[in-house]
Amino acid sequence: MLKQTAAKTDGSPGVVYRGIVDGLYRGRYVPGQRLVEADLTRDFEVGRGSVREALSRLAAEGLVTMNLHRSATIRSLSRSEARDLTALLEVLNGFAARLAAERVEDGNNRKLIADAYATLADPEVQRDFLRFARARNTFYKTMVAIGANHELARLMPRTNVDLLRVQFRAYTTVDDDLRMEDYRAIYDAIAEGAARKAESAAKTHIRRLGDAIDKLPDAAFGG
């Protein structure tokens, strides 16, 4: 299903791209791991050109590092990079939540964000790491889409949030119940049309995550 879905969107490079991202969430790939072209062509049953295009896209988005005369490597965030990323996400997600609250009454926006949150809050979804990751991505993408700011929509996919999530998966960061309380607060504020409240709730969630990550041991971070 994964290959078929990706192939319908952007062909074989999309198969490889989505396969690597999903592989990160499933633990098949981990930060710091080398990605050998020959292995990828075999695993995804595509040509080297498709693999290279997918790796170039991943590199452009900061998920992999391309090494001259060596295999690509899945990027591993250093402590300072993780700090920088969470600081940026705090601002961007806060802005996205505020815009979504301001536009929640437009068109079908209220139903879109309600449906996205309902999936995120589903206990069955929460028990599956990959399904929850997808639901969380859909919730944020819906929030950005509702806000209708094209520059924000362009920037958000390049923030390496996937890498942030998978790198620290083995560590306890934010308690699950507290995390869901944060998402509920974001959703409720958006549904109310309370722009500043939504912005504050989104920022609080990311700030909480950043503070937790910053307290992790050095072993959790790349060089």
Tab-separated table of N, CA and C in Angstrom, residues 9-163:
chain	number	residue	atom	x	y	z
A	9	THR	N	1.700	9.584	-6.637
A	9	THR	CA	1.972	11.001	-6.445
A	9	THR	C	3.198	11.455	-7.212
A	10	ASP	N	4.339	10.886	-6.966
A	10	ASP	CA	5.542	11.349	-7.657
A	10	ASP	C	6.456	10.212	-8.072
A	11	GLY	N	5.892	9.085	-8.438
A	11	GLY	CA	6.637	8.011	-9.055
A	11	GLY	C	7.605	7.309	-8.131
A	12	SER	N	8.583	6.646	-8.771
A	12	SER	CA	9.538	5.827	-8.021
A	12	SER	C	10.338	6.613	-6.986
A	13	PRO	N	10.782	7.851	-7.295
A	13	PRO	CA	11.476	8.606	-6.240
A	13	PRO	C	10.606	8.804	-5.002
A	14	GLY	N	9.297	8.971	-5.226
A	14	GLY	CA	8.379	9.117	-4.093
A	14	GLY	C	8.257	7.849	-3.287
A	15	VAL	N	8.340	6.708	-3.953
A	15	VAL	CA	8.324	5.427	-3.255
A	15	VAL	C	9.494	5.356	-2.277
A	16	VAL	N	10.663	5.722	-2.760
A	16	VAL	CA	11.869	5.652	-1.927
A	16	VAL	C	11.812	6.696	-0.816
A	17	TYR	N	11.418	7.909	-1.177
A	17	TYR	CA	11.343	8.994	-0.189
A	17	TYR	C	10.421	8.618	0.971
A	18	ARG	N	9.183	8.231	0.636
A	18	ARG	CA	8.223	7.899	1.689
A	18	ARG	C	8.627	6.638	2.433
A	19	GLY	N	9.244	5.697	1.722
A	19	GLY	CA	9.691	4.475	2.371
A	19	GLY	C	10.757	4.738	3.421
A	20	ILE	N	11.659	5.676	3.136
A	20	ILE	CA	12.707	6.010	4.106
A	20	ILE	C	12.118	6.749	5.301
A	21	VAL	N	11.226	7.699	5.036
A	21	VAL	CA	10.610	8.446	6.142
A	21	VAL	C	9.797	7.508	7.036
A	22	ASP	N	8.974	6.661	6.411
A	22	ASP	CA	8.203	5.704	7.211
A	22	ASP	C	9.120	4.713	7.916
A	23	GLY	N	10.226	4.354	7.247
A	23	GLY	CA	11.198	3.451	7.850
A	23	GLY	C	11.827	4.036	9.103
A	24	LEU	N	11.974	5.348	9.136
A	24	LEU	CA	12.475	6.012	10.338
A	24	LEU	C	11.507	5.803	11.498
A	25	TYR	N	10.222	5.955	11.224
A	25	TYR	CA	9.224	5.786	12.279
A	25	TYR	C	9.089	4.337	12.717
A	26	ARG	N	9.332	3.415	11.812
A	26	ARG	CA	9.231	1.997	12.153
A	26	ARG	C	10.515	1.457	12.781
A	27	GLY	N	11.571	2.258	12.810
A	27	GLY	CA	12.832	1.817	13.385
A	27	GLY	C	13.720	1.060	12.417
A	28	ARG	N	13.317	0.983	11.158
A	28	ARG	CA	14.148	0.309	10.160
A	28	ARG	C	15.396	1.122	9.868
A	29	TYR	N	15.232	2.434	9.881
A	29	TYR	CA	16.364	3.349	9.717
A	29	TYR	C	16.469	4.200	10.974
A	30	VAL	N	17.689	4.582	11.316
A	30	VAL	CA	17.911	5.379	12.523
A	30	VAL	C	18.874	6.513	12.210
A	31	PRO	N	18.788	7.620	12.943
A	31	PRO	CA	19.734	8.715	12.740
A	31	PRO	C	21.180	8.228	12.844
A	32	GLY	N	21.999	8.676	11.914
A	32	GLY	CA	23.396	8.275	11.856
A	32	GLY	C	23.655	7.087	10.945
A	33	GLN	N	22.603	6.429	10.488
A	33	GLN	CA	22.761	5.249	9.633
A	33	GLN	C	23.106	5.635	8.201
A	34	ARG	N	24.008	4.862	7.575
A	34	ARG	CA	24.352	5.051	6.173
A	34	ARG	C	23.268	4.468	5.285
A	35	LEU	N	22.981	5.146	4.187
A	35	LEU	CA	22.012	4.678	3.212
A	35	LEU	C	22.767	4.322	1.936
A	36	VAL	N	22.930	3.044	1.701
A	36	VAL	CA	23.710	2.562	0.557
A	36	VAL	C	22.796	2.451	-0.657
A	37	GLU	N	23.184	3.083	-1.760
A	37	GLU	CA	22.342	3.109	-2.959
A	37	GLU	C	21.965	1.710	-3.434
A	38	ALA	N	22.932	0.816	-3.448
A	38	ALA	CA	22.666	-0.540	-3.931
A	38	ALA	C	21.613	-1.233	-3.074
A	39	ASP	N	21.667	-1.021	-1.775
A	39	ASP	CA	20.677	-1.627	-0.887
A	39	ASP	C	19.289	-1.044	-1.137
A	40	LEU	N	19.227	0.263	-1.367
A	40	LEU	CA	17.938	0.915	-1.576
A	40	LEU	C	17.303	0.506	-2.904
A	41	THR	N	18.130	0.377	-3.946
A	41	THR	CA	17.587	-0.058	-5.239
A	41	THR	C	16.998	-1.465	-5.125
A	42	ARG	N	17.654	-2.315	-4.324
A	42	ARG	CA	17.153	-3.672	-4.125
A	42	ARG	C	15.896	-3.676	-3.264
A	43	ASP	N	15.927	-2.947	-2.175
A	43	ASP	CA	14.809	-2.973	-1.234
A	43	ASP	C	13.529	-2.395	-1.834
A	44	PHE	N	13.663	-1.327	-2.635
A	44	PHE	CA	12.485	-0.657	-3.180
A	44	PHE	C	12.200	-1.027	-4.638
A	45	GLU	N	13.094	-1.861	-5.199
A	45	GLU	CA	12.919	-2.348	-6.565
A	45	GLU	C	12.769	-1.206	-7.561
A	46	VAL	N	13.696	-0.250	-7.476
A	46	VAL	CA	13.716	0.904	-8.382
A	46	VAL	C	15.136	1.083	-8.906
A	47	GLY	N	15.312	1.984	-9.872
A	47	GLY	CA	16.625	2.253	-10.422
A	47	GLY	C	17.431	3.214	-9.562
A	48	ARG	N	18.727	3.273	-9.854
A	48	ARG	CA	19.607	4.171	-9.084
A	48	ARG	C	19.203	5.636	-9.240
A	49	GLY	N	18.702	5.978	-10.438
A	49	GLY	CA	18.277	7.365	-10.638
A	49	GLY	C	17.170	7.765	-9.681
A	50	SER	N	16.222	6.870	-9.455
A	50	SER	CA	15.128	7.151	-8.524
A	50	SER	C	15.638	7.270	-7.097
A	51	VAL	N	16.583	6.403	-6.744
A	51	VAL	CA	17.166	6.463	-5.404
A	51	VAL	C	17.892	7.785	-5.200
A	52	ARG	N	18.679	8.183	-6.190
A	52	ARG	CA	19.441	9.422	-6.059
A	52	ARG	C	18.534	10.641	-5.990
A	53	GLU	N	17.442	10.608	-6.765
A	53	GLU	CA	16.493	11.722	-6.704
A	53	GLU	C	15.838	11.806	-5.335
A	54	ALA	N	15.465	10.650	-4.782
A	54	ALA	CA	14.856	10.634	-3.454
A	54	ALA	C	15.837	11.124	-2.390
A	55	LEU	N	17.088	10.673	-2.475
A	55	LEU	CA	18.093	11.102	-1.503
A	55	LEU	C	18.360	12.601	-1.622
A	56	SER	N	18.345	13.119	-2.843
A	56	SER	CA	18.542	14.561	-3.038
A	56	SER	C	17.407	15.348	-2.389
A	57	ARG	N	16.204	14.837	-2.527
A	57	ARG	CA	15.049	15.493	-1.898
A	57	ARG	C	15.166	15.444	-0.385
A	58	LEU	N	15.550	14.299	0.149
A	58	LEU	CA	15.736	14.171	1.598
A	58	LEU	C	16.845	15.084	2.101
A	59	ALA	N	17.906	15.224	1.298
A	59	ALA	CA	19.009	16.107	1.672
A	59	ALA	C	18.567	17.564	1.658
A	60	ALA	N	17.759	17.936	0.648
A	60	ALA	CA	17.265	19.306	0.565
A	60	ALA	C	16.387	19.658	1.761
A	61	GLU	N	15.700	18.657	2.302
A	61	GLU	CA	14.847	18.875	3.467
A	61	GLU	C	15.587	18.663	4.779
A	62	GLY	N	16.883	18.330	4.693
A	62	GLY	CA	17.701	18.211	5.892
A	62	GLY	C	17.593	16.907	6.631
A	63	LEU	N	16.949	15.898	6.018
A	63	LEU	CA	16.817	14.616	6.704
A	63	LEU	C	18.024	13.718	6.517
A	64	VAL	N	18.746	13.892	5.425
A	64	VAL	CA	19.972	13.125	5.206
A	64	VAL	C	21.104	14.067	4.851
A	65	THR	N	22.311	13.593	5.041
A	65	THR	CA	23.510	14.319	4.673
A	65	THR	C	24.182	13.585	3.529
A	66	MET	N	24.480	14.298	2.457
A	66	MET	CA	25.152	13.710	1.305
A	66	MET	C	26.653	13.892	1.470
A	67	ASN	N	27.378	12.785	1.470
A	67	ASN	CA	28.824	12.818	1.675
A	67	ASN	C	29.546	12.529	0.354
A	68	LEU	N	30.508	13.347	0.007
A	68	LEU	CA	31.261	13.175	-1.220
A	68	LEU	C	32.007	11.835	-1.195
A	69	HIS	N	31.792	11.034	-2.249
A	69	HIS	CA	32.430	9.721	-2.413
A	69	HIS	C	32.029	8.718	-1.325
A	70	ARG	N	30.977	9.011	-0.579
A	70	ARG	CA	30.496	8.082	0.444
A	70	ARG	C	28.976	7.994	0.384
A	71	SER	N	28.405	7.037	1.065
A	71	SER	CA	26.959	6.896	1.092
A	71	SER	C	26.321	8.071	1.832
A	72	ALA	N	25.054	8.324	1.501
A	72	ALA	CA	24.292	9.303	2.261
A	72	ALA	C	24.078	8.770	3.674
A	73	THR	N	23.895	9.676	4.617
A	73	THR	CA	23.703	9.300	6.017
A	73	THR	C	22.482	10.011	6.572
A	74	ILE	N	21.663	9.287	7.305
A	74	ILE	CA	20.533	9.930	7.958
A	74	ILE	C	21.072	10.869	9.028
A	75	ARG	N	20.623	12.081	8.969
A	75	ARG	CA	21.149	13.113	9.852
A	75	ARG	C	20.815	12.831	11.308
A	76	SER	N	21.756	13.132	12.177
A	76	SER	CA	21.559	13.005	13.617
A	76	SER	C	21.761	14.387	14.240
A	77	LEU	N	20.731	14.901	14.881
A	77	LEU	CA	20.782	16.253	15.423
A	77	LEU	C	21.716	16.355	16.625
A	78	SER	N	22.519	17.401	16.646
A	78	SER	CA	23.305	17.711	17.838
A	78	SER	C	22.395	18.418	18.840
A	79	ARG	N	22.883	18.606	20.038
A	79	ARG	CA	22.068	19.288	21.053
A	79	ARG	C	21.716	20.706	20.603
A	80	SER	N	22.690	21.421	20.051
A	80	SER	CA	22.423	22.792	19.619
A	80	SER	C	21.453	22.820	18.442
A	81	GLU	N	21.549	21.845	17.538
A	81	GLU	CA	20.613	21.779	16.410
A	81	GLU	C	19.204	21.485	16.896
A	82	ALA	N	19.081	20.609	17.883
A	82	ALA	CA	17.759	20.306	18.442
A	82	ALA	C	17.165	21.544	19.101
A	83	ARG	N	17.995	22.310	19.814
A	83	ARG	CA	17.530	23.555	20.427
A	83	ARG	C	17.040	24.524	19.364
A	84	ASP	N	17.849	24.685	18.309
A	84	ASP	CA	17.484	25.616	17.234
A	84	ASP	C	16.172	25.209	16.578
A	85	LEU	N	16.004	23.918	16.371
A	85	LEU	CA	14.811	23.421	15.692
A	85	LEU	C	13.563	23.635	16.539
A	86	THR	N	13.624	23.308	17.815
A	86	THR	CA	12.441	23.489	18.653
A	86	THR	C	12.104	24.969	18.821
A	87	ALA	N	13.117	25.828	18.839
A	87	ALA	CA	12.857	27.269	18.922
A	87	ALA	C	12.112	27.751	17.684
A	88	LEU	N	12.521	27.251	16.522
A	88	LEU	CA	11.849	27.618	15.274
A	88	LEU	C	10.430	27.063	15.232
A	89	LEU	N	10.268	25.797	15.631
A	89	LEU	CA	8.946	25.176	15.610
A	89	LEU	C	7.986	25.890	16.551
A	90	GLU	N	8.493	26.381	17.656
A	90	GLU	CA	7.633	27.104	18.594
A	90	GLU	C	6.987	28.313	17.913
A	91	VAL	N	7.792	29.049	17.172
A	91	VAL	CA	7.286	30.238	16.481
A	91	VAL	C	6.335	29.852	15.343
A	92	LEU	N	6.775	28.905	14.506
A	92	LEU	CA	5.981	28.541	13.337
A	92	LEU	C	4.652	27.888	13.716
A	93	ASN	N	4.682	26.957	14.677
A	93	ASN	CA	3.443	26.298	15.084
A	93	ASN	C	2.505	27.256	15.796
A	94	GLY	N	3.067	28.168	16.562
A	94	GLY	CA	2.225	29.175	17.198
A	94	GLY	C	1.526	30.045	16.167
A	95	PHE	N	2.274	30.450	15.145
A	95	PHE	CA	1.714	31.254	14.066
A	95	PHE	C	0.634	30.470	13.318
A	96	ALA	N	0.912	29.184	13.028
A	96	ALA	CA	-0.039	28.349	12.310
A	96	ALA	C	-1.339	28.199	13.098
A	97	ALA	N	-1.238	27.982	14.399
A	97	ALA	CA	-2.435	27.822	15.232
A	97	ALA	C	-3.247	29.114	15.272
A	98	ARG	N	-2.552	30.240	15.350
A	98	ARG	CA	-3.260	31.527	15.380
A	98	ARG	C	-4.023	31.765	14.078
A	99	LEU	N	-3.377	31.513	12.954
A	99	LEU	CA	-4.039	31.698	11.666
A	99	LEU	C	-5.228	30.751	11.511
A	100	ALA	N	-5.054	29.508	11.966
A	100	ALA	CA	-6.142	28.539	11.866
A	100	ALA	C	-7.356	28.991	12.672
A	101	ALA	N	-7.120	29.521	13.862
A	101	ALA	CA	-8.220	30.013	14.697
A	101	ALA	C	-8.923	31.198	14.031
A	102	GLU	N	-8.141	32.031	13.380
A	102	GLU	CA	-8.720	33.209	12.721
A	102	GLU	C	-9.596	32.827	11.527
A	103	ARG	N	-9.315	31.668	10.916
A	103	ARG	CA	-10.020	31.277	9.697
A	103	ARG	C	-10.907	30.039	9.884
A	104	VAL	N	-11.123	29.633	11.113
A	104	VAL	CA	-11.838	28.379	11.354
A	104	VAL	C	-13.281	28.409	10.842
A	105	GLU	N	-13.870	29.595	10.729
A	105	GLU	CA	-15.255	29.698	10.258
A	105	GLU	C	-15.349	29.724	8.737
A	106	ASP	N	-14.218	29.808	8.046
A	106	ASP	CA	-14.247	29.880	6.587
A	106	ASP	C	-14.526	28.503	5.979
A	107	GLY	N	-15.425	28.452	5.019
A	107	GLY	CA	-15.664	27.231	4.267
A	107	GLY	C	-15.876	26.006	5.152
A	108	ASN	N	-15.094	24.958	4.857
A	108	ASN	CA	-15.216	23.672	5.559
A	108	ASN	C	-14.160	23.510	6.650
A	109	ASN	N	-13.544	24.617	7.046
A	109	ASN	CA	-12.386	24.544	7.944
A	109	ASN	C	-12.694	23.911	9.296
A	110	ARG	N	-13.846	24.229	9.847
A	110	ARG	CA	-14.170	23.681	11.175
A	110	ARG	C	-14.230	22.151	11.130
A	111	LYS	N	-14.851	21.599	10.119
A	111	LYS	CA	-14.936	20.144	9.991
A	111	LYS	C	-13.567	19.531	9.740
A	112	LEU	N	-12.745	20.194	8.930
A	112	LEU	CA	-11.416	19.666	8.618
A	112	LEU	C	-10.575	19.512	9.875
A	113	ILE	N	-10.548	20.538	10.712
A	113	ILE	CA	-9.714	20.472	11.911
A	113	ILE	C	-10.337	19.527	12.939
A	114	ALA	N	-11.671	19.451	12.980
A	114	ALA	CA	-12.336	18.523	13.907
A	114	ALA	C	-12.026	17.082	13.523
A	115	ASP	N	-12.073	16.784	12.235
A	115	ASP	CA	-11.779	15.424	11.772
A	115	ASP	C	-10.322	15.059	12.051
A	116	ALA	N	-9.419	15.998	11.809
A	116	ALA	CA	-7.998	15.737	12.043
A	116	ALA	C	-7.733	15.487	13.519
A	117	TYR	N	-8.372	16.266	14.381
A	117	TYR	CA	-8.170	16.066	15.819
A	117	TYR	C	-8.792	14.756	16.291
A	118	ALA	N	-9.961	14.399	15.747
A	118	ALA	CA	-10.626	13.160	16.149
A	118	ALA	C	-9.739	11.950	15.873
A	119	THR	N	-9.054	11.956	14.740
A	119	THR	CA	-8.135	10.861	14.427
A	119	THR	C	-6.956	10.859	15.393
A	120	LEU	N	-6.418	12.034	15.660
A	120	LEU	CA	-5.285	12.156	16.579
A	120	LEU	C	-5.639	11.663	17.976
A	121	ALA	N	-6.863	11.916	18.395
A	121	ALA	CA	-7.293	11.559	19.755
A	121	ALA	C	-7.786	10.121	19.876
A	122	ASP	N	-7.863	9.409	18.781
A	122	ASP	CA	-8.338	8.019	18.793
A	122	ASP	C	-7.343	7.135	19.558
A	123	PRO	N	-7.778	6.453	20.623
A	123	PRO	CA	-6.860	5.606	21.400
A	123	PRO	C	-6.176	4.535	20.567
A	124	GLU	N	-6.884	3.980	19.578
A	124	GLU	CA	-6.288	2.958	18.725
A	124	GLU	C	-5.130	3.543	17.918
A	125	VAL	N	-5.294	4.737	17.436
A	125	VAL	CA	-4.232	5.409	16.681
A	125	VAL	C	-3.041	5.693	17.587
A	126	GLN	N	-3.313	6.112	18.798
A	126	GLN	CA	-2.239	6.478	19.721
A	126	GLN	C	-1.369	5.290	20.113
A	127	ARG	N	-1.901	4.093	20.005
A	127	ARG	CA	-1.131	2.913	20.381
A	127	ARG	C	-0.146	2.465	19.294
A	128	ASP	N	-0.260	3.023	18.106
A	128	ASP	CA	0.628	2.670	16.998
A	128	ASP	C	1.487	3.875	16.659
A	129	PHE	N	2.811	3.746	16.834
A	129	PHE	CA	3.717	4.883	16.688
A	129	PHE	C	3.601	5.528	15.307
A	130	LEU	N	3.574	4.701	14.254
A	130	LEU	CA	3.523	5.241	12.898
A	130	LEU	C	2.164	5.866	12.599
A	131	ARG	N	1.084	5.195	12.989
A	131	ARG	CA	-0.253	5.757	12.754
A	131	ARG	C	-0.419	7.073	13.509
A	132	PHE	N	0.103	7.127	14.726
A	132	PHE	CA	-0.006	8.367	15.495
A	132	PHE	C	0.824	9.477	14.852
A	133	ALA	N	2.008	9.119	14.349
A	133	ALA	CA	2.848	10.112	13.682
A	133	ALA	C	2.138	10.691	12.464
A	134	ARG	N	1.496	9.820	11.703
A	134	ARG	CA	0.753	10.288	10.527
A	134	ARG	C	-0.420	11.168	10.933
A	135	ALA	N	-1.129	10.768	11.990
A	135	ALA	CA	-2.266	11.563	12.457
A	135	ALA	C	-1.803	12.926	12.960
A	136	ARG	N	-0.684	12.941	13.645
A	136	ARG	CA	-0.136	14.201	14.145
A	136	ARG	C	0.283	15.100	12.984
A	137	ASN	N	0.931	14.510	11.974
A	137	ASN	CA	1.313	15.282	10.796
A	137	ASN	C	0.076	15.853	10.100
A	138	THR	N	-0.979	15.035	10.003
A	138	THR	CA	-2.212	15.503	9.365
A	138	THR	C	-2.843	16.644	10.154
A	139	PHE	N	-2.806	16.556	11.476
A	139	PHE	CA	-3.352	17.621	12.312
A	139	PHE	C	-2.619	18.932	12.052
A	140	TYR	N	-1.282	18.882	12.037
A	140	TYR	CA	-0.514	20.099	11.797
A	140	TYR	C	-0.672	20.601	10.372
A	141	LYS	N	-0.694	19.677	9.397
A	141	LYS	CA	-0.877	20.084	8.003
A	141	LYS	C	-2.247	20.739	7.807
A	142	THR	N	-3.258	20.201	8.467
A	142	THR	CA	-4.594	20.783	8.384
A	142	THR	C	-4.604	22.173	8.993
A	143	MET	N	-3.929	22.317	10.118
A	143	MET	CA	-3.829	23.618	10.771
A	143	MET	C	-3.185	24.636	9.828
A	144	VAL	N	-2.108	24.230	9.160
A	144	VAL	CA	-1.424	25.125	8.221
A	144	VAL	C	-2.300	25.416	7.017
A	145	ALA	N	-2.964	24.398	6.479
A	145	ALA	CA	-3.818	24.580	5.302
A	145	ALA	C	-4.959	25.537	5.596
A	146	ILE	N	-5.561	25.411	6.771
A	146	ILE	CA	-6.655	26.300	7.155
A	146	ILE	C	-6.171	27.745	7.239
A	147	GLY	N	-4.969	27.914	7.745
A	147	GLY	CA	-4.417	29.260	7.882
A	147	GLY	C	-4.171	29.955	6.561
A	148	ALA	N	-3.973	29.159	5.498
A	148	ALA	CA	-3.881	29.675	4.125
A	148	ALA	C	-2.742	30.675	3.928
A	149	ASN	N	-1.638	30.460	4.640
A	149	ASN	CA	-0.443	31.276	4.411
A	149	ASN	C	0.530	30.444	3.582
A	150	HIS	N	0.741	30.830	2.336
A	150	HIS	CA	1.517	30.002	1.414
A	150	HIS	C	2.985	29.883	1.825
A	151	GLU	N	3.546	30.920	2.391
A	151	GLU	CA	4.945	30.855	2.815
A	151	GLU	C	5.116	29.904	3.992
A	152	LEU	N	4.157	29.921	4.899
A	152	LEU	CA	4.201	28.980	6.024
A	152	LEU	C	4.072	27.551	5.514
A	153	ALA	N	3.181	27.333	4.557
A	153	ALA	CA	3.009	25.999	3.980
A	153	ALA	C	4.274	25.528	3.280
A	154	ARG	N	5.031	26.453	2.728
A	154	ARG	CA	6.282	26.097	2.063
A	154	ARG	C	7.380	25.766	3.075
A	155	LEU	N	7.399	26.475	4.183
A	155	LEU	CA	8.464	26.316	5.169
A	155	LEU	C	8.281	25.089	6.065
A	156	MET	N	7.067	24.792	6.451
A	156	MET	CA	6.835	23.760	7.461
A	156	MET	C	7.406	22.387	7.093
A	157	PRO	N	7.276	21.919	5.844
A	157	PRO	CA	7.836	20.594	5.534
A	157	PRO	C	9.354	20.523	5.632
A	158	ARG	N	10.019	21.664	5.719
A	158	ARG	CA	11.482	21.692	5.747
A	158	ARG	C	12.042	21.823	7.156
A	159	THR	N	11.222	21.629	8.162
A	159	THR	CA	11.684	21.854	9.535
A	159	THR	C	12.251	20.620	10.218
A	160	ASN	N	12.306	19.475	9.508
A	160	ASN	CA	12.918	18.261	10.065
A	160	ASN	C	12.226	17.748	11.325
A	161	VAL	N	10.919	17.991	11.423
A	161	VAL	CA	10.215	17.524	12.609
A	161	VAL	C	10.219	15.995	12.681
A	162	ASP	N	10.224	15.306	11.526
A	162	ASP	CA	10.291	13.842	11.544
A	162	ASP	C	11.556	13.370	12.250
A	163	LEU	N	12.673	14.009	11.929
A	163	LEU	CA	13.947	13.633	12.534
A	163	LEU	C	13.939	13.894	14.032
